[in-house]
Each structure stands twice: as structure tokens, then as C-alpha cells.
Short mmCIF file of C-alpha atoms in Angstrom, two decimals:
data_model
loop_
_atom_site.label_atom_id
_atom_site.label_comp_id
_atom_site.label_asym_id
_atom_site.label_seq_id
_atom_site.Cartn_x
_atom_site.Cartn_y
_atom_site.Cartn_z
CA UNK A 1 94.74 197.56 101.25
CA UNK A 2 92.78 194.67 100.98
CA UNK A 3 94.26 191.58 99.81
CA UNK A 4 93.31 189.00 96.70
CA UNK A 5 93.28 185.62 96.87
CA UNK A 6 96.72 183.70 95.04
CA UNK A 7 94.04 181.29 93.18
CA UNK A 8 92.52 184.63 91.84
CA UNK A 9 96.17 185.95 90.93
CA UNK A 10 97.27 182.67 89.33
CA UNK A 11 93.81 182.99 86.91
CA UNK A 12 94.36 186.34 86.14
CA UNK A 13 93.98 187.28 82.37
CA UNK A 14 96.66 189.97 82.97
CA UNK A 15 99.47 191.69 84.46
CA UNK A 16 98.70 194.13 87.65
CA UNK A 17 99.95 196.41 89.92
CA UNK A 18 99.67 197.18 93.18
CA UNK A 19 98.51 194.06 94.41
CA UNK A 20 98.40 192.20 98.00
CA UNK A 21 98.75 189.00 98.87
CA UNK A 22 98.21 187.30 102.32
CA UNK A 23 99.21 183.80 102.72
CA UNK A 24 102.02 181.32 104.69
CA UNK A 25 105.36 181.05 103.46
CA UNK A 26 105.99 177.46 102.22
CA UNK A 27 109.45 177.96 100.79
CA UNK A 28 112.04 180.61 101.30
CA UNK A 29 115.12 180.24 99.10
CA UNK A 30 118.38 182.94 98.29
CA UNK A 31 116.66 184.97 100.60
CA UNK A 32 114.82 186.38 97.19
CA UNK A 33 112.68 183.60 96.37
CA UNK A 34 109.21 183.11 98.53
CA UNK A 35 106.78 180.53 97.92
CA UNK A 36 103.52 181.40 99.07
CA UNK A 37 100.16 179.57 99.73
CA UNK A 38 96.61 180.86 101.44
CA UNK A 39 94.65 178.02 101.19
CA UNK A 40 92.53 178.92 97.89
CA UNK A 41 94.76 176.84 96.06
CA UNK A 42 97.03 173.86 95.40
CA UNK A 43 99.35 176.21 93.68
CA UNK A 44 102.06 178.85 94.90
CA UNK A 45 102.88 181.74 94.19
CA UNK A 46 105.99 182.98 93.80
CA UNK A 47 107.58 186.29 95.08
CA UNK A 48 110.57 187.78 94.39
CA UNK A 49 111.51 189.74 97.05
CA UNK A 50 114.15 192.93 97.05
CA UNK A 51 116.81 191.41 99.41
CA UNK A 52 119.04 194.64 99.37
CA UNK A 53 115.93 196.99 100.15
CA UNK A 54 114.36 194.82 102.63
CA UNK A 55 116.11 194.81 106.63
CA UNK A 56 117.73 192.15 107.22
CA UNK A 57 115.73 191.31 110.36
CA UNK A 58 112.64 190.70 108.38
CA UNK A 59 114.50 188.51 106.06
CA UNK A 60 115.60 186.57 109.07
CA UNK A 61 111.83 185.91 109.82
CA UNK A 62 110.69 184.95 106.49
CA UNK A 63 110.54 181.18 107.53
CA UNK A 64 108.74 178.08 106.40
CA UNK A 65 105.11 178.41 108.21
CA UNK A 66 105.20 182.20 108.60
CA UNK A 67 102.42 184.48 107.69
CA UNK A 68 102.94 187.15 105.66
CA UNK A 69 101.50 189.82 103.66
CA UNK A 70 103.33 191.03 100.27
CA UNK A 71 102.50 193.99 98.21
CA UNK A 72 104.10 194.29 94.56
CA UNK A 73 103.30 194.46 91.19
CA UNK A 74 101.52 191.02 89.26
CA UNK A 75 104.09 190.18 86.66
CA UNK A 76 104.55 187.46 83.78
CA UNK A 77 106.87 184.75 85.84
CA UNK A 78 110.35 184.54 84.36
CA UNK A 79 110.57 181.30 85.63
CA UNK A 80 109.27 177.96 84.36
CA UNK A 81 105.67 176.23 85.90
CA UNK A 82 103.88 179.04 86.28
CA UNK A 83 102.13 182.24 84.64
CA UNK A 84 102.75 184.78 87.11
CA UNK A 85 104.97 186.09 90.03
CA UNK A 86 105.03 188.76 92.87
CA UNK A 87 107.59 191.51 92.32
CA UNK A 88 107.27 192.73 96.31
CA UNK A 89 108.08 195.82 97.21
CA UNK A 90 106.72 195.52 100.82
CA UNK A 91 106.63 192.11 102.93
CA UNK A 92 105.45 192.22 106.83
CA UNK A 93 105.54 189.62 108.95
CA UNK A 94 102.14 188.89 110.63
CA UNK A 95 102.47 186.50 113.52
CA UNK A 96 105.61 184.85 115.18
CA UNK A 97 106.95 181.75 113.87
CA UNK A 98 109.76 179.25 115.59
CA UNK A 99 111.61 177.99 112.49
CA UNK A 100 113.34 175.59 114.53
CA UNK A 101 110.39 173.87 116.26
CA UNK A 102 107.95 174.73 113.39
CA UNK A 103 107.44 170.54 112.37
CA UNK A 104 105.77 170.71 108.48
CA UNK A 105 108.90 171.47 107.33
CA UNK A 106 109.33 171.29 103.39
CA UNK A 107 109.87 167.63 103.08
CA UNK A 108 107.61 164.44 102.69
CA UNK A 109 106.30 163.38 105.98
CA UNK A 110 104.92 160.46 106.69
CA UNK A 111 100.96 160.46 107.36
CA UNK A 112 101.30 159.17 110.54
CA UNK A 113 102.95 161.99 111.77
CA UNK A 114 101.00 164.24 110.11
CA UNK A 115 98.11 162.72 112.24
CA UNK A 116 100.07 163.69 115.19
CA UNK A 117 100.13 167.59 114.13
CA UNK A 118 96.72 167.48 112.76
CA UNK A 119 96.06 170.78 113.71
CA UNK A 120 98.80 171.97 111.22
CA UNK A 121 98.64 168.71 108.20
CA UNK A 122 95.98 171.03 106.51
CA UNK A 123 98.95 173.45 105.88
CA UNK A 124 100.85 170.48 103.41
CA UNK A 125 99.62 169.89 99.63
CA UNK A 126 97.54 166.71 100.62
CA UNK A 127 95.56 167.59 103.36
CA UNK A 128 94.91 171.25 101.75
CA UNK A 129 93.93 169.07 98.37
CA UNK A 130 91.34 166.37 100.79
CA UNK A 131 89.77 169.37 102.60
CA UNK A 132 89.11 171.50 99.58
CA UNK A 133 87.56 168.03 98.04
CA UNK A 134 85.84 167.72 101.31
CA UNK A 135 84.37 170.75 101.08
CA UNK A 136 82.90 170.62 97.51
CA UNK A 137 81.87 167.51 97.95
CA UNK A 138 79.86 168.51 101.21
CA UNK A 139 78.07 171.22 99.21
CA UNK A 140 77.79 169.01 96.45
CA UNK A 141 75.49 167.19 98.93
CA UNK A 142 72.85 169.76 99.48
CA UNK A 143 72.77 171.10 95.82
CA UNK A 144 71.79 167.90 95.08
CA UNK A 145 69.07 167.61 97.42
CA UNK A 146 67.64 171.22 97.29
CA UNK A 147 67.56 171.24 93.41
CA UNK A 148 65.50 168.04 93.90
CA UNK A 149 62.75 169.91 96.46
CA UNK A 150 64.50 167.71 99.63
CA UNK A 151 63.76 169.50 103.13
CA UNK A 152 66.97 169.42 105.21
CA UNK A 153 66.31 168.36 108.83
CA UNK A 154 68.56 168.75 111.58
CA UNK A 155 67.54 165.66 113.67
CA UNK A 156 69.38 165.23 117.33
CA UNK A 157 72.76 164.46 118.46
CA UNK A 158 71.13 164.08 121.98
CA UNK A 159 68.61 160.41 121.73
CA UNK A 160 67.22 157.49 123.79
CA UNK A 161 67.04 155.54 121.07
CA UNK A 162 69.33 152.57 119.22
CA UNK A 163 68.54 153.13 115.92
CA UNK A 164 70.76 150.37 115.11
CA UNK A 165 70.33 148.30 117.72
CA UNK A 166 74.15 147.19 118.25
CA UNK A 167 74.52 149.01 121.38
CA UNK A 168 77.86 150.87 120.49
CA UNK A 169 76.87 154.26 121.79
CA UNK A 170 78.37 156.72 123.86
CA UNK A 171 76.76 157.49 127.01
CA UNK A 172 75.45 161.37 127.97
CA UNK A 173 75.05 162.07 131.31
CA UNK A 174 75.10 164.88 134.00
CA UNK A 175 74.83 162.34 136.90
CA UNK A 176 78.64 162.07 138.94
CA UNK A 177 80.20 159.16 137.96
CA UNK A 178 82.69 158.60 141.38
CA UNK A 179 78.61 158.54 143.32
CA UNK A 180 75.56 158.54 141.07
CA UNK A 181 72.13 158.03 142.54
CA UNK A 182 70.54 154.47 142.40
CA UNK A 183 66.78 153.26 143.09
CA UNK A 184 65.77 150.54 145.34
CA UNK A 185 67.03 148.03 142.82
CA UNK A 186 70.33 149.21 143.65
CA UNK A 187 70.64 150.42 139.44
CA UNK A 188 71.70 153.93 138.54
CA UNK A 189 68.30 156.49 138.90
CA UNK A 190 68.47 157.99 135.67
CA UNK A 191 65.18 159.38 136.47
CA UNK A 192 67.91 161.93 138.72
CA UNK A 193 69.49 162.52 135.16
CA UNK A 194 69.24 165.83 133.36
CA UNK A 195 67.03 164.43 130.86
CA UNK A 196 65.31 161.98 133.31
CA UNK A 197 66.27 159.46 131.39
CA UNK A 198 69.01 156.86 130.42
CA UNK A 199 70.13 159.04 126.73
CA UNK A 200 73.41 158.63 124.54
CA UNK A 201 75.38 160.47 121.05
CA UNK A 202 72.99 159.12 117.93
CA UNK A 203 74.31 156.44 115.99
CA UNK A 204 71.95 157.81 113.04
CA UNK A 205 69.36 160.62 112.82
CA UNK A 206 67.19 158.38 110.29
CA UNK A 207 64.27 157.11 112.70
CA UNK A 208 63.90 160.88 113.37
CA UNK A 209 63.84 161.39 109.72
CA UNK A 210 61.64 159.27 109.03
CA UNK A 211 58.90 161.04 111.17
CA UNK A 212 59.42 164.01 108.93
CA UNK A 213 59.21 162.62 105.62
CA UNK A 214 55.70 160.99 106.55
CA UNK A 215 54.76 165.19 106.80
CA UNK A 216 57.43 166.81 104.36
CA UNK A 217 57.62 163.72 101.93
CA UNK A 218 61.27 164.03 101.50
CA UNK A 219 63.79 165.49 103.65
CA UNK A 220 67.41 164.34 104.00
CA UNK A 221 69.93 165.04 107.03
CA UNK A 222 73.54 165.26 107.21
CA UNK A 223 74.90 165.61 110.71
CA UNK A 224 77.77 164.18 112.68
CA UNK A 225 77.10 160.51 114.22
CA UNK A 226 79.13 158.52 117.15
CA UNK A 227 79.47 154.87 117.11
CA UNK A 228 81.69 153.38 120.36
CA UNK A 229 82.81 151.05 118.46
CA UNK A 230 86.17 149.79 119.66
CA UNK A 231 87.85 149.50 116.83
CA UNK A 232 91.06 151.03 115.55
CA UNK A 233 91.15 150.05 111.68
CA UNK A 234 91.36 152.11 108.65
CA UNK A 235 87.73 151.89 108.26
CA UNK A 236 86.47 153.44 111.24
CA UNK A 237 86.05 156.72 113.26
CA UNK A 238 84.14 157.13 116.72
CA UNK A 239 82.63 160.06 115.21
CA UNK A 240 81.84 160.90 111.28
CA UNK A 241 79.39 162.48 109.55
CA UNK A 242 76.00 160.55 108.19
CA UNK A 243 73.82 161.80 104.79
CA UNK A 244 70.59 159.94 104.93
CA UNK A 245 67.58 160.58 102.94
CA UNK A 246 63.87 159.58 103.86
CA UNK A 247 60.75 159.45 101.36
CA UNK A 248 57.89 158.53 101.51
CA UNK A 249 55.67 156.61 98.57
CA UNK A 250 59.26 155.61 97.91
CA UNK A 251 59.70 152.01 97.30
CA UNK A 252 63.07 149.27 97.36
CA UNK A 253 63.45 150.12 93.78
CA UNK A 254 62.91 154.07 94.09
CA UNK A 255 65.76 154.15 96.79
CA UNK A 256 68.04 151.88 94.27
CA UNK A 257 67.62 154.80 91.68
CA UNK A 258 68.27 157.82 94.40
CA UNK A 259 71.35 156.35 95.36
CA UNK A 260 72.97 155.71 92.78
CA UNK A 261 71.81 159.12 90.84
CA UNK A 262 72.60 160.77 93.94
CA UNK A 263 76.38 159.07 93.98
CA UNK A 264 76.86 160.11 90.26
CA UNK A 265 75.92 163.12 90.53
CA UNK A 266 78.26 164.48 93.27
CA UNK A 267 81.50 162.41 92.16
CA UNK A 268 80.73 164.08 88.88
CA UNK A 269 80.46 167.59 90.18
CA UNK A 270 83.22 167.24 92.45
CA UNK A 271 85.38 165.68 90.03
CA UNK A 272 84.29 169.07 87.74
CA UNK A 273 85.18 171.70 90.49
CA UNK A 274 88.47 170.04 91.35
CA UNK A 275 90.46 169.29 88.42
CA UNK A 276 93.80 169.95 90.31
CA UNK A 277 93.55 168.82 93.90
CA UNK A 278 92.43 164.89 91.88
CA UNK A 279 94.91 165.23 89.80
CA UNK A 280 97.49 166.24 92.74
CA UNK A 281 95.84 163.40 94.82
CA UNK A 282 95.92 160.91 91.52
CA UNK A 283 99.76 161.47 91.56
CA UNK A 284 100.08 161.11 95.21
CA UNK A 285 98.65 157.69 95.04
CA UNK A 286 100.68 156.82 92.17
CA UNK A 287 103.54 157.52 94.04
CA UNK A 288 102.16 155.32 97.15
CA UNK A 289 101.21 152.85 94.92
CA UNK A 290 105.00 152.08 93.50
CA UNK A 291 105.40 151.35 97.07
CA UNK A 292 103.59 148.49 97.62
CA UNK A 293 104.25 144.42 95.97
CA UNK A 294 102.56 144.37 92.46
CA UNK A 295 100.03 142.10 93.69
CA UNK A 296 98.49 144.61 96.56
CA UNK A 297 98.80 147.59 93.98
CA UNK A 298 95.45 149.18 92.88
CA UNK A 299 94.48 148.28 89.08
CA UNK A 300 92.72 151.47 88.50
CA UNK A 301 93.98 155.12 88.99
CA UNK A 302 91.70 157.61 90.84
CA UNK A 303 90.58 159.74 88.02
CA UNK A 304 89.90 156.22 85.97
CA UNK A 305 88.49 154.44 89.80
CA UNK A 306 86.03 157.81 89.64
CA UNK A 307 85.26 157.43 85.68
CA UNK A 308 84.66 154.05 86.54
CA UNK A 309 81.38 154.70 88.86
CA UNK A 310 80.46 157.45 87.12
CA UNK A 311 80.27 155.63 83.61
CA UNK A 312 78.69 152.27 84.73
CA UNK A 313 75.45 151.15 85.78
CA UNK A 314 74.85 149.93 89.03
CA UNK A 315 74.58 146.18 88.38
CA UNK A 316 71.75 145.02 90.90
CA UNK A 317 71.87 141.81 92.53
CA UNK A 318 70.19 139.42 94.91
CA UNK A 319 71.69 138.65 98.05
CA UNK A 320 71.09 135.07 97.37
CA UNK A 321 72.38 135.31 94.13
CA UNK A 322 75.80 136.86 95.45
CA UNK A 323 75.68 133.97 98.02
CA UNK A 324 75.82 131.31 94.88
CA UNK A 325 78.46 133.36 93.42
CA UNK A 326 81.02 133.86 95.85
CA UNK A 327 80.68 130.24 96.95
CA UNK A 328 81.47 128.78 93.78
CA UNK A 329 84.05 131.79 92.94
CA UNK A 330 87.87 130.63 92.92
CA UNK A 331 89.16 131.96 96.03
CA UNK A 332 86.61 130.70 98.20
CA UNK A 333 86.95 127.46 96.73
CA UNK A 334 90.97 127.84 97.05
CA UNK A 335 90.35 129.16 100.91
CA UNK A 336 91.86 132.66 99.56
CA UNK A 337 89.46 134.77 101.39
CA UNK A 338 89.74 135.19 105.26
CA UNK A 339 85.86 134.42 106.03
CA UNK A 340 85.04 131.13 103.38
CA UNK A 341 81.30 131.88 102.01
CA UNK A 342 79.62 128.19 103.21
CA UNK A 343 75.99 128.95 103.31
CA UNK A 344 73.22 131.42 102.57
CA UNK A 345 73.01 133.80 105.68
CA UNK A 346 76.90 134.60 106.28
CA UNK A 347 77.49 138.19 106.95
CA UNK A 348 79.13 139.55 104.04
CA UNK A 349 83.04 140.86 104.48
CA UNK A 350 84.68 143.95 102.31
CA UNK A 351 86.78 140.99 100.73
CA UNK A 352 83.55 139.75 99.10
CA UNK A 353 82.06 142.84 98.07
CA UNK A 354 84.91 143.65 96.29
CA UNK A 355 85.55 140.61 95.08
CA UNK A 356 81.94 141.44 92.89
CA UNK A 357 82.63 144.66 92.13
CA UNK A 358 86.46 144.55 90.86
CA UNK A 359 86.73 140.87 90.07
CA UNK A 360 83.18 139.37 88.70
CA UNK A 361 81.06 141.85 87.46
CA UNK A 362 83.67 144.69 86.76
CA UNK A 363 80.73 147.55 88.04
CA UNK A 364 79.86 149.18 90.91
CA UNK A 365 77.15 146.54 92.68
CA UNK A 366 73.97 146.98 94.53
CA UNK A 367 73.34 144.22 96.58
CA UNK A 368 69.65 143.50 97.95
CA UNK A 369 67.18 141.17 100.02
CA UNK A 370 69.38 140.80 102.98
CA UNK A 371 68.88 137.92 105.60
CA UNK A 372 66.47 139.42 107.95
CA UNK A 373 68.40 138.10 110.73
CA UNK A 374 71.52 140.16 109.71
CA UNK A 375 69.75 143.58 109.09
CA UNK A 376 68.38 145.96 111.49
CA UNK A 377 64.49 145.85 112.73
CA UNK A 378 63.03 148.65 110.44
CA UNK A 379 63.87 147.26 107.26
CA UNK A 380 60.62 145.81 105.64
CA UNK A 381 59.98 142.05 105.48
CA UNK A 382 59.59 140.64 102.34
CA UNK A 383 56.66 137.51 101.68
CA UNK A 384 59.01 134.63 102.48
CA UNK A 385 59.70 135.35 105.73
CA UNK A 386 63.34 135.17 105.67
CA UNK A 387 64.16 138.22 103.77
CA UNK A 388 64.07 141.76 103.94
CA UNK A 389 63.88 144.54 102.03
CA UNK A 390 67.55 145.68 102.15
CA UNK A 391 70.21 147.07 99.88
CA UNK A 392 73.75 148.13 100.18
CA UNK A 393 76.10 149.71 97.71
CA UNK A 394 79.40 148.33 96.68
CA UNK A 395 82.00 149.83 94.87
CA UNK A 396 85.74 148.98 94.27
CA UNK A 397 88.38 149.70 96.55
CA UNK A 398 86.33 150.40 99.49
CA UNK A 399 83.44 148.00 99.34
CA UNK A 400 80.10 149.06 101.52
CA UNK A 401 79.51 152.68 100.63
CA UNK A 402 76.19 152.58 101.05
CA UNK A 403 73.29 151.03 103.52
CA UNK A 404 69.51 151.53 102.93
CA UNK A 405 66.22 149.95 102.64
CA UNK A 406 62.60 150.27 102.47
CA UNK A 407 60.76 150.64 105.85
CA UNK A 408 58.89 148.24 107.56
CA UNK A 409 55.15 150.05 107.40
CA UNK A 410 52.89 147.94 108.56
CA UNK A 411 52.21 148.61 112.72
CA UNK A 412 52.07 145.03 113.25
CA UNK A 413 54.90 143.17 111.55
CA UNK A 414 57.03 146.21 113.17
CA UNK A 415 55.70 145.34 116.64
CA UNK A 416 56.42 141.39 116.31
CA UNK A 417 59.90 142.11 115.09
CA UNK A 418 60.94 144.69 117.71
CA UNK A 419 59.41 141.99 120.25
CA UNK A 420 61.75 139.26 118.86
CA UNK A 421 64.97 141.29 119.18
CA UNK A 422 63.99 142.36 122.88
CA UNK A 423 63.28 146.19 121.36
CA UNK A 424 61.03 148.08 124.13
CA UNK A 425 58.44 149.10 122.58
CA UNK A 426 57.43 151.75 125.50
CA UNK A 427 61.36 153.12 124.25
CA UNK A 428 60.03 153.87 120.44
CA UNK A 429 56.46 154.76 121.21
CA UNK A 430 56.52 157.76 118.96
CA UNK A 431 58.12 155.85 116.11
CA UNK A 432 55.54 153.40 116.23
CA UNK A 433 53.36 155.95 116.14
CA UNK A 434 53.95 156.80 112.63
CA UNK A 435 52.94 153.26 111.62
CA UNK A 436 49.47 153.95 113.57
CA UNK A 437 48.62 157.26 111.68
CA UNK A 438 49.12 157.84 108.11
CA UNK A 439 51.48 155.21 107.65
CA UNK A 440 52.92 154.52 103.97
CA UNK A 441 55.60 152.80 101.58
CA UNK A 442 58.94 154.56 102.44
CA UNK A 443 62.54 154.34 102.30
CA UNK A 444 65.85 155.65 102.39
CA UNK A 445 69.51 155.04 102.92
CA UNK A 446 72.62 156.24 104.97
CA UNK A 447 76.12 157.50 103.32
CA UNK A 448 79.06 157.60 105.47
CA UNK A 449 80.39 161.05 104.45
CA UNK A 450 83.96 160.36 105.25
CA UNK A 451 83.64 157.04 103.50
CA UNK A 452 82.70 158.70 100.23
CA UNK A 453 85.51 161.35 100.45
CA UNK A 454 88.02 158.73 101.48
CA UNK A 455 86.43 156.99 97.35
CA UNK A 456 86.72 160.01 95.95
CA UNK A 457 90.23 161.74 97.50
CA UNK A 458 91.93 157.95 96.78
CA UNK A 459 93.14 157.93 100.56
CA UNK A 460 93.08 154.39 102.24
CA UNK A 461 92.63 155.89 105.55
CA UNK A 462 89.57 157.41 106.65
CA UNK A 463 91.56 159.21 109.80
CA UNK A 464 92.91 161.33 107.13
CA UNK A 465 90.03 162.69 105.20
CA UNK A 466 88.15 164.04 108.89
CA UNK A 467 89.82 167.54 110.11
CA UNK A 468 90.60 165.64 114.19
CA UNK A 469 89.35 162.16 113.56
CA UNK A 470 88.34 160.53 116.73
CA UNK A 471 89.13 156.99 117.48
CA UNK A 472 89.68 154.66 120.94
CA UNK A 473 92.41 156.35 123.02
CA UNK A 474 92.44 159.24 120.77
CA UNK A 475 90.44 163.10 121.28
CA UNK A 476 93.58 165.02 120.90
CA UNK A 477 92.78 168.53 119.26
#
């Protein structure tokens, strides 16, 4: 008999019988009363199951995390919260389940240990709520782009090449590590490697991507990235998933409007596919939120944070003007922030972009003309020199969301700036070589995936909006 889905039961316009459900118990209570839960949903559904017509030693294995299948009639629910129940007739039990060792037990855990059984959180209301999200959002993603005539490109995991230049990047090698080979220098022969060649996990797929949009004209990638960054804040993961776009004839201002129509767009249709996982995670941080001092709680509520970006225009503003700003602004001048804004060329902090997204200008913020000598080598250089032709996206809670720019075109001022940071040239050969034929005005940005569903979900860490987040001393799963 094949089995319907309990968000399809739960939406049905009528009463049915002779139905089948397949799902894991949640609750099991008077040995009558079974909560059950597939996935599809944040809801249950109840079954009421015939105790005196069912042996007693399936009863005994009806137990929180169990799968089961239940056949019965769809009936109005005589109890209050929802529209429907189960009246089973038959229950088997699928699979073995330890009640006694089984550890999401019906209670609140904390997310810590959830993190610890991450290969069973997705089974609790939250995680099941983030992953649908996750999920939506994700295809939000490429509806956007393939409405729009985008190409999607699958660029490598597998590269020789920084495209960020920070040189946080995990090494791939086949060479043994207790004896590798070494040249006459007395350095490791990666020429003995199985690529012939020193090659690492990609930080970003964008210099790749950029090759194809000077052919396709505008193609976008979303693939998992690595950074070895040792770090072990809320903030980061070793590896997350990037969504960068690349177009060419695009300019600094063209880019501006993408992003932010690109943002709006799939906040908006998530926020329009999920109505009850937000408002499940809205109530979730509520609750969190009561648990904090007043002064660290959020002002805004997620469905109002979300409304927020979605009903505001993207104030844009200079770099330099930000500078002037946040220097004169009252905590700097009261030492409140951690890193004190004293001149023009300090590396922006989160404090600071959300200082002029929540605090001064009450929008979401795009920030651009960057210091040159704080952005990466590809980003075009504006006419005085000390600029470049940067922007980054700020919005409230979370700060950086986004990181983009128009491309440095021109063959020559890319050559002299990749000489100044020490960038081999004979390394990006075939990148330059884009600059040498057909080379034009493009741009694009990169999204941090988990960074937008950690906005959107209201979670404030971004190990819990991955499925196994990796971070340092941490692969488990």
C-alpha cells in the first residue's frame, strides 16, 4: 500500500479511509496516543491506536525515535490543535529502536548537544524547520538565476590557485607524508604529485567563473568551498557552500542592483514557501531571546528582521564616507567598540557594520570603494590610486553578507598589482589570459550560503544551519 505524506494528510480537504502513513514516532502516550512525524512537515500527526487489539509486544516497541508505518482511516481530530487524526487499525514496527539509549528524547536539549548527535538533531522541530528552510532557500537560488538566462557552472573543488590570496587552504596530495620525495633543493617534488603540481580545496570557484562569463556572459556557481582558517567562532566553518555570480558588460553599479534584487528575491520566496518552519523558528528565538540581559536582546523579531530587508532599499555608501561616520559616532568616541575607527584604511569589524545598519541608517547597507590595500588583487582600481572598486553587503544582526566587486580588466594594471603582492604570474597564466583576449567590464560577488540561511532561519550559529559542519578539531560524521 503505498504511503502519503502527513503534510499531505494534515492539508487534506476531507476525511479518508484506508490510508498509510510512514513516519518516526515522536511521542507515545497511554499506550493509545502516537505522535508521528516524516519529515514533510513541522506538524504531527496524531494516531490513535487500538491498545486492546494490538499485541502487547508491539506496543512495547512503539518508542520515541521508532519507525513505523500505520494504516487507518483519516478522521476529523477530536482533540484540540489540529484538523485531523489516524484511527489505526494496523501499526508495524520498521527498524529496531533502543528506547533507553535512543538520546533526542522528547525534551529541550541544548544545541550543543544536539551538535554532538548531529546525525540525529534533524529528527527535533528546529533542525527539521532550518533544513526544510535550507532547502527552499537553495532552490530559491537557481530559480532565480535560470529565470534570469544565468548558465550554472560547476567550477573545481580541486585548484592551484589562491583566489583570495590569504593562504588558508587545505592541502591535496597523494605524495606520503611520513617520506615524500624532495628535489635537489631539499623541498617537497610536487612534480612526483598526482597532479604534478603543488594543488589545494578552492577557497572560491569565481576566477574560474569568470573565464566563463567572458564566453557565456553570465553564469553563476554554487558549490562547496574550504577555508583552513583556524578559527572556532560562531561565524565560521572549514567548509560551506559559496553562490557567486560573474557577468560580463556588468559594471560596480550593475553588481549593486543584482545583489540586492537577488537577496530580495529569495528571502521573499522563502519567507512565502515557509510560513510555519519561520514562524516555529520566530518563536524559538523569542524564547532564546528572554534568555539573554535586555541590553544583548535582538530589537527586531525574525519575521519583522526579514520584512525589514525585504522592504528597504539598500542605502549605498562610500567607504570613506562610513570611515567619517563611525569615527565621529558615539561609541567610538566613548571607546565602546572593541577595534576604535582612527583613520581611513582600518579594516572594518561586524561591530561597525552593524553599527550602520541597525544603529545609523536603520537599512540594510552597501558599502563600496574599499582601500585597495585591504581587498583582494582582482578587484578593479579606481582613478585615485588608492581605491578599488569594491562592495560588500551589510545587514543587521549578522553584518558582512555579501562580498563583490567589479574586475580589474585591463592586462596591465592586473599584472602590476599581482607583482606587488608577490602573485606568480606563471601560477594564473590562463586568468591573465582573459585580460589578453576579449577582455571587458565585468563583475560579480560571492554569498556565503550558510551565512544567508543562518539571516534568514534567525540562528546565531552557523554550525547549526550546515547538516555536519566542519570546524578545527572537528570531522565527526
Amino acid at each position: 500500500m503505498k504511503h502519503t505524506k502527513v503534510k499531505d494528510l494534515l492539508a487534506s480537504e476531507k476525511a479518508m479511509q484506508d490510508v498509510n502513513v510512514k513516519g518516526w514516532v515522536r511521542t507515545f502516550r497511554n499506550s493509545q496516543f502516537l505522535a508521528l512525524n516524516d519529515g514533510s512537515t513541522l506538524h504531527n500527526i496524531q494516531c490513535v491506536i487500538d491498545f486492546e487489539n494490538t499485541p502487547e509486544e508491539t506496543l512495547k516497541r512503539i518508542t520515541t525515535g521508532a519507525a513505523v508505518s500505520v494504516t487507518g482511516d483519516l478522521t476529523e481530530s477530536r482533540g484540540a490543535g489540529q484538523k485531523y487524526e489516524i484511527q489505526a487499525r494496523n501499526i508495524e514496527i520498521l527498524g529496531d529502536s533502543d528506547a533507553e539509549k535512543y538520546p533526542i528524547q522528547p525534551k529541550k536539549h541544548s544545541l550543543e548537544f544536539l551538535r554532538a548527535n548531529a546525525h540525529l538533531r534533524v529528527r527535533t522541530n528546529a533542525f527539521g524547520a532550518i533544513m526544510r528552510v535550507r532547502s527552499v532557500l537553495a532552490y530559491a537560488v537557481h530559480k532565480y538565476f535560470q529565470d534570469r538566462g544565468f548558465v550554472y557552472v560547476n567550477t573545481p573543488i580541486i585548484t592551484g590557485a589562491d583566489a583570495e590570496g590569504a593562504g588558508e587552504m587545505f592541502q591535496v596530495t597523494a605524495l606520503p607524508l611520513d617520506n615524500p620525495p624532495r628535489n635537489e633543493e631539499g623541498h617537497i617534488d610536487y612534480k612526483q604529485d598526482f597532479f604534478g603540481k603543488h594543488t589545494n580545496l578552492t577557497v572560491s570557484g569565481q576566477l574560474e567563473g569568470e573565464t566563463f562569463a567572458m564566453a557565456l556572459g553570465q553564469i553563476y556557481t554554487f558549490g562547496p568551498t574550504f577555508r583552513a582558517e583556524n578559527s572556532n567562532t560562531s561565524r565560521h566553518l572549514a567548509e560551506f557552500w559559496m553562490i557567486e555570480p560573474e557577468v560580463a558588460f556588468n559594471d560596480l553599479d550593475d553588481n549593486m542592483d543584482l545583489a540586492e534584487d537577488f537577496i530580495k528575491y529569495v528571502i521573499k520566496y522563502t519567507v512565502d514557501h515557509c510560513a510555519d518552519d519561520l514562524k516555529f523558528l520566530e518563536g524559538r528565538l523569542l524564547e532564546e531571546e528572554k534568555q539573554k540581559p535586555q541590553a544583548e536582546r535582538s530589537e527586531m523579531a525574525l519575521l519583522e528582521k526579514l520584512a525589514f530587508v525585504l522592504d528597504n532599499g539598500f542605502k549605498r555608501v562610500s567607504y570613506t564616507e562610513a570611515i567619517d561616520i563611525l569615527k565621529d559616532s558615539t561609541p567610538n568616541k566613548k571607546k565602546k567598540f572593541q577595534y576604535l575607527i582612527e583613520e581611513w584604511g582600518a579594516d572594518l569589524q561586524s561591530e561597525h557594520e552593524r553599527f550602520l545598519v541597525e544603529k545609523h541608517f536603520k537599512c540594510p547597507v552597501i558599502l563600496y570603494d574599499y582601500p585597495a590595500n585591504i581587498k583582494a588583487f582582482y578587484m578593479r582600481l579606481n582613478e585615485d590610486q588608492k581605491t578599488v572598486r569594491a562592495m560588500d553587503i551589510l545587514f543587521p544582526g549578522i553584518g558582512e553578507i555579501v562580498g563583490g566587486s567589479q574586475r580589474e580588466e585591463r592586462y596591465d594594471v592586473l599584472v602590476e598589482k599581482m607583482k606587488v603582492l608577490g602573485i606568480d604570474e606563471e601560477e594564473l597564466w590562463w586568468y591573465l589570459d582573459t585580460r589578453k583576449f576579449g577582455s571587458a567590464v565585468h563583475a560579480g560577488f560571492g554569498l556565503g550560503f550558510e551565512r544567508l540561511v543562518l539571516f534568514v532561519t534567525g540562528m546565531t550559529n552557523i554550525r547549526d544551519v550546515i547538516p555536519f559542519p566542519r570546524t578545527p578539531q572537528n570531522a565527526e560524521f
